[in-house]
Structure formats: structure tokens, C-alpha cells
Short mmCIF file of C-alpha atoms in Angstrom, two decimals:
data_model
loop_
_atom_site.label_atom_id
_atom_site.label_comp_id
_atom_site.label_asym_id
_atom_site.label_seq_id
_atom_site.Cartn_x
_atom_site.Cartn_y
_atom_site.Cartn_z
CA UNK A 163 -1.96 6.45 -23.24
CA UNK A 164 -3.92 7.05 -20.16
CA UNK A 165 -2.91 4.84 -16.94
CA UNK A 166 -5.61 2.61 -15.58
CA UNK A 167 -6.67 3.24 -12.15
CA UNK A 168 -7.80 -0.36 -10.81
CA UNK A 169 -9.61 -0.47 -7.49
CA UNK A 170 -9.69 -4.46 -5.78
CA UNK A 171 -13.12 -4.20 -4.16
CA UNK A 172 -13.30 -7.08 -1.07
CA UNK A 173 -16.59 -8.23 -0.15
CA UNK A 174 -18.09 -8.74 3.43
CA UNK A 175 -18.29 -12.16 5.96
CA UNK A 176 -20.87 -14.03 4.10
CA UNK A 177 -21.14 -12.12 1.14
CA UNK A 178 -20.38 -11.96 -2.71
CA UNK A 179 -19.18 -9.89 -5.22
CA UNK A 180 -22.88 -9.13 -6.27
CA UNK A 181 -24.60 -8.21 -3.08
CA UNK A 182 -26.34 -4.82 -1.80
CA UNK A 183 -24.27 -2.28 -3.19
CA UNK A 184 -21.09 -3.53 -4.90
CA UNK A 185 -22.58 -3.83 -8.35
CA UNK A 186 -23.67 -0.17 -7.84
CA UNK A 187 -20.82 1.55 -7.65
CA UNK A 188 -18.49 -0.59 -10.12
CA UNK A 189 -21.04 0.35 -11.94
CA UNK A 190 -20.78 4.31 -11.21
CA UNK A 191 -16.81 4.15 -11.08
CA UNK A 192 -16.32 2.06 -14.01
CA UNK A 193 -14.88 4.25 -16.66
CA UNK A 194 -12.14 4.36 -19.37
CA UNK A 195 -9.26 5.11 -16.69
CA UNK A 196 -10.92 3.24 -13.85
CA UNK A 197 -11.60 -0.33 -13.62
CA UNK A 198 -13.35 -1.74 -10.17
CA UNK A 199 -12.52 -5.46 -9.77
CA UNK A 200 -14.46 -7.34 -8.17
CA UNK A 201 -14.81 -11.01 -6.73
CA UNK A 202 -15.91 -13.56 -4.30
CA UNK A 203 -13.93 -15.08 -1.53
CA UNK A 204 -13.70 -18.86 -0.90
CA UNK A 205 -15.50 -20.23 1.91
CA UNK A 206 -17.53 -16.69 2.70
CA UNK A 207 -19.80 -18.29 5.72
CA UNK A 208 -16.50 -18.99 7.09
CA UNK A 209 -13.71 -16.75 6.52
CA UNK A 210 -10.13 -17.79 6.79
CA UNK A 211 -7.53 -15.00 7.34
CA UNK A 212 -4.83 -16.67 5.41
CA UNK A 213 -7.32 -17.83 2.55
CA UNK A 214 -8.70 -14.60 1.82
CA UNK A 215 -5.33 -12.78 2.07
CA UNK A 216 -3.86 -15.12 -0.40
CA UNK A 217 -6.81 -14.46 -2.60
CA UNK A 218 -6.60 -11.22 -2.29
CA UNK A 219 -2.65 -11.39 -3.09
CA UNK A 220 -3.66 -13.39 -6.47
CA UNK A 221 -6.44 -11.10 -7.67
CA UNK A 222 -4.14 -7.53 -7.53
CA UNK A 223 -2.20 -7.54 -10.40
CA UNK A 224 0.37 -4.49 -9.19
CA UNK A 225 0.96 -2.94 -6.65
CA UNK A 226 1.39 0.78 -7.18
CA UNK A 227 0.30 4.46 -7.12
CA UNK A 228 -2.77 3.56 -8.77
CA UNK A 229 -3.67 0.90 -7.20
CA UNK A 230 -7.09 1.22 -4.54
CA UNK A 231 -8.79 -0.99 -2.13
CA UNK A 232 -12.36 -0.50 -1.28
CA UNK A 233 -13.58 -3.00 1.70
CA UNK A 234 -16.50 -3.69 3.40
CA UNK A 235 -16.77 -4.97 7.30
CA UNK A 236 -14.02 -8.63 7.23
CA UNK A 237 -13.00 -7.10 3.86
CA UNK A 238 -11.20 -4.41 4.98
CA UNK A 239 -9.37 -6.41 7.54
CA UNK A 240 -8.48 -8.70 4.67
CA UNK A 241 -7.10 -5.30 3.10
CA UNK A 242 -4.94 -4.67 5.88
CA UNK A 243 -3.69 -7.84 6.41
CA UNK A 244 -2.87 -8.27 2.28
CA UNK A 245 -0.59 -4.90 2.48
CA UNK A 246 1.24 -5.74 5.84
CA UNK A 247 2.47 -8.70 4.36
CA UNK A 248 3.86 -6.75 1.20
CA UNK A 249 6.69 -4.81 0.55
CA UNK A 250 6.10 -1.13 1.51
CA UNK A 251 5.60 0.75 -1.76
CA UNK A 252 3.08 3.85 -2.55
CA UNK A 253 -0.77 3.22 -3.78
CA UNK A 254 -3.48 5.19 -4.66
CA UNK A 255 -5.98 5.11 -1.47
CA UNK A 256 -8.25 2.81 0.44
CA UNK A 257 -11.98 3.25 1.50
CA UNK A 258 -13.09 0.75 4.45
CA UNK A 259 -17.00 0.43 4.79
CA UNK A 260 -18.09 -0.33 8.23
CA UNK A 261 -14.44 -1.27 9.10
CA UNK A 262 -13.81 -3.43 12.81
CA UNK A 263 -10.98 -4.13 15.03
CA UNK A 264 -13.83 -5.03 17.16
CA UNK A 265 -17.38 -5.97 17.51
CA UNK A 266 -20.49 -5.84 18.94
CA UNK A 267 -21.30 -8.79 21.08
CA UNK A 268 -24.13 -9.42 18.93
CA UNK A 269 -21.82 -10.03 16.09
CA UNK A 270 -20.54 -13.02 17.76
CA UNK A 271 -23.61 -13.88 19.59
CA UNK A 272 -23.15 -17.56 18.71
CA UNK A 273 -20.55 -19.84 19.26
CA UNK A 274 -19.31 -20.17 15.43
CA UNK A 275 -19.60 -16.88 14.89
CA UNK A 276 -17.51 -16.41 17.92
CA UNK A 277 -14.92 -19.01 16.73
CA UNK A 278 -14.79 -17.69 13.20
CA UNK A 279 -14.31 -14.08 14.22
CA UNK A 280 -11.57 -15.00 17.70
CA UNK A 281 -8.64 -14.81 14.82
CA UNK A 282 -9.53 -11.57 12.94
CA UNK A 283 -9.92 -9.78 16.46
CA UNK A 284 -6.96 -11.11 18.06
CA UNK A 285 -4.21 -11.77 15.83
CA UNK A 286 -2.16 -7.82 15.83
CA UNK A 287 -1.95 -5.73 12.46
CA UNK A 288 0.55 -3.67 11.90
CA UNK A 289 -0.97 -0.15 11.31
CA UNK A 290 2.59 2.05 11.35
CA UNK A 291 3.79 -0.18 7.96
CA UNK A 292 0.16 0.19 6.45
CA UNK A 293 0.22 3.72 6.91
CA UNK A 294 3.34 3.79 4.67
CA UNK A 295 1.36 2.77 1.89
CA UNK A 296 -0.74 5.46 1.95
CA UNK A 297 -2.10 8.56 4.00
CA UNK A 298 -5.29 8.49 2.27
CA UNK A 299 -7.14 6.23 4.14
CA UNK A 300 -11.19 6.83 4.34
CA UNK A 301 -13.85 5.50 6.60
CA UNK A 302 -17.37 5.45 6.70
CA UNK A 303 -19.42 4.50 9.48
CA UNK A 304 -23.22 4.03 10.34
CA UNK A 305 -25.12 5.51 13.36
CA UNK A 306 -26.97 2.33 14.56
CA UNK A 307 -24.39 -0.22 13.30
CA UNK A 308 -25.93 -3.29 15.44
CA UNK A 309 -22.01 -5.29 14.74
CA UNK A 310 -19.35 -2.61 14.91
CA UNK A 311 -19.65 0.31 17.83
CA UNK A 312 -19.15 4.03 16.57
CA UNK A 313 -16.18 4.27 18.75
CA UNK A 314 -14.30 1.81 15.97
CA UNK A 315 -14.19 5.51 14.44
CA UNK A 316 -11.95 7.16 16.87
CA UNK A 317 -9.86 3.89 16.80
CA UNK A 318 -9.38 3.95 12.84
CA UNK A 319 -8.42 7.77 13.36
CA UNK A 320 -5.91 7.22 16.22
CA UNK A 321 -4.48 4.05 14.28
CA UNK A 322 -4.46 5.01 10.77
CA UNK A 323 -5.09 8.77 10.38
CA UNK A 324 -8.12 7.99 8.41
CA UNK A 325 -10.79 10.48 7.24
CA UNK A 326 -14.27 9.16 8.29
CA UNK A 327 -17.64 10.09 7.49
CA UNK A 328 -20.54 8.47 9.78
CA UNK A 329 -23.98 8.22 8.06
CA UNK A 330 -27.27 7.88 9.94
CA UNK A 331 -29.86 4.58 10.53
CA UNK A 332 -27.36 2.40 7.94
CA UNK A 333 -27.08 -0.58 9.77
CA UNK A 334 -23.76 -2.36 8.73
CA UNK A 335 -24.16 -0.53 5.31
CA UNK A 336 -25.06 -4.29 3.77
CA UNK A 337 -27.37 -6.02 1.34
CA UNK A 338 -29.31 -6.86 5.04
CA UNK A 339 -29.88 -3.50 5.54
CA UNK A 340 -31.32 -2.65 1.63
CA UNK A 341 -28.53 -0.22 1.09
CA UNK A 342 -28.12 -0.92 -2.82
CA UNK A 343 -26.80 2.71 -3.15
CA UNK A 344 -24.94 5.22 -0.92
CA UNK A 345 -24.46 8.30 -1.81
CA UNK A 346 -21.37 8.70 0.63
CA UNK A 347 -19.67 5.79 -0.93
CA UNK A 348 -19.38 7.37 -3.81
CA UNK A 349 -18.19 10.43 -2.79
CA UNK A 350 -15.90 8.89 -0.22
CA UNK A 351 -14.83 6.58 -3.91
CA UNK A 352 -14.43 9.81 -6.07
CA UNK A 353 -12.40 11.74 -3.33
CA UNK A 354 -9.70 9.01 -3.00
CA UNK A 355 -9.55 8.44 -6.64
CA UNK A 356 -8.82 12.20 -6.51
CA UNK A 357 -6.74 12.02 -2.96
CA UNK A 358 -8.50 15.06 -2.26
CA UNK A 359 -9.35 14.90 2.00
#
């Protein structure tokens, strides 16, 4: 009997399941020993940290060597926060898509955006406990992300000994941006599901 390989893909701030490229690659990694799950986050507009780590918590089934996380911009922070808050045990991999500890003033160029993002930047994660879950952590970053500054890269190596990749004129790698597809994505995807670096 083979063993499933179940990947818990989290969405972006003001997103869903079904935008730019998410139906893309569950559609490309989708196969009989690897299921991508996928699904939308209450309030979106207005993420919660709390909220959509306790969605997060309800959605993964177990939590084990083949278990993987692929995140995109708030979602990987939601990733983060979900596995500091568990009990240290080995999983398969994570890929972050345009991950942030910080941003871009233009990112919180308004005051709700401002308000909404003050907890995700401020409140501390514990990167030595989620490194325990797994040393293959991947990254990919655009060139002329307008929210999240290229030196987030150096910060995601230095913190979590992740492997990044940074692709060129991406924006924040969203539906806003037209990327339906990314080539590196699923590379990045394939890699981890084969822990290769």
C-alpha cells in the first residue's frame, strides 16, 4: 500500500483557495501518492492570527514525515505559527511563496492594512523549534516584489536555513500579478516532495 503524501496548501491575505496559481499546481502535484489540500480561510480581507492557525490546526489531519506545507505571503506565517504551537515531531518539507517577517511600507500604506498586519509583524516566532520539524525548508522570492523587500531572503536563510530561489519581474507571485503558473513552484514543489536541496 503506498503512503499518501498530503501537502496543506495556505492561501494569501485576501485570497482563496482558487486564485492565480493554486489550482495549477494541485493540479500538477495531484497524483496517486500525493494529495494537495486546499482551502479558504475565514475572514481573508482581515486575517486573524489565532483564526487562521486554528484553521489550519483543523484542516491537517497528521502530523508526520509526510506531511508538507506550501504557503503563500500571510500563509506561510500562518504555517509557522501552526507548527510552533505543536509538538516537535518530523514532516516532509515546506515551500513559502513570497514569505515576510516584514514589509514594504506600501503593504501597509493604509491605516487597516497597517492595523491588520501590526500583529503578524510583531508578535515573535519561534524559528529554532520550527527548524526541528524540518531542514527542508524552501523559498522563493520575486525581483520587484512591491510588499516584501528581497532582503526577507537573507533573513529566511539566517533564521531558518532555507533554500531560496528568487525569480525575476513576479510581483508578489499572486493572482494580481497574472502568475497562474510558475515554473519554479513546481520545481521548488517536486524537490521537497523529493527532499532533494
Amino acid at each position: 500500500m503506498t503512503i499518501m503524501k498530503k501537502i496543506y496548501l495556505v492561501h494569501c491575505w485576501d485570497g482563496t483557495s482558487n486564485d492565480g496559481w493554486y489550482p495549477w499546481i494541485v493540479n500538477r502535484l495531484n497524483n496517486d501518492n500525493t494529495e494537495v489540500i486546499k482551502f479558504d480561510m475565514p475572514n481573508t480581507a482581515n486575517p486573524n492570527i489565532s483564526e487562521w492557525v486554528s484553521t489550519l490546526d483543523l484542516k491537517v489531519e497528521d502530523l508526520n514525515e509526510n506531511t508538507y506545507f506550501i504557503g503563500h505571503s500571510i500563509g506561510c506565517q500562518t504555517i509557522m505559527r501552526y507548527l510552533e504551537n505543536k509538538e516537535t515531531r518530523k514532516i516532509g518539507g515546506i515551500l513559502f511563496v513570497a514569505p515576510w517577517l516584514d514589509l514594504l511600507p506600501e503593504a501597509v500604506a493604509d491605516e487597516e492594512s497597517y492595523n491588520i498586519a501590526q500583529p503578524w509583524l510583531n508578535t515573535p516566532i519561534n524559528f529554532e523549534k520550527i527548524k526541528q520539524f524540518t531542514d527542508n525548508i524552501n523559498c522563493i522570492f520575486s525581483s520587484d516584489d512591491y510588499f516584501v523587500s528581497l532582503e526577507q531572503e537573507k533573513e529566511f536563510k539566517d533564521k531558518l536555513n532555507a533554500n531560496t530561489c528568487v525569480v525575476e519581474n513576479k510581483g508578489h507571485i499572486s493572482q494580481e500579478d497574472d502568475v497562474f503558473e510558475l515554473q519554479e513552484i513546481l520545481d521548488l514543489s517536486n524537490n521537497m516532495l523529493n527532499n532533494q536541496k
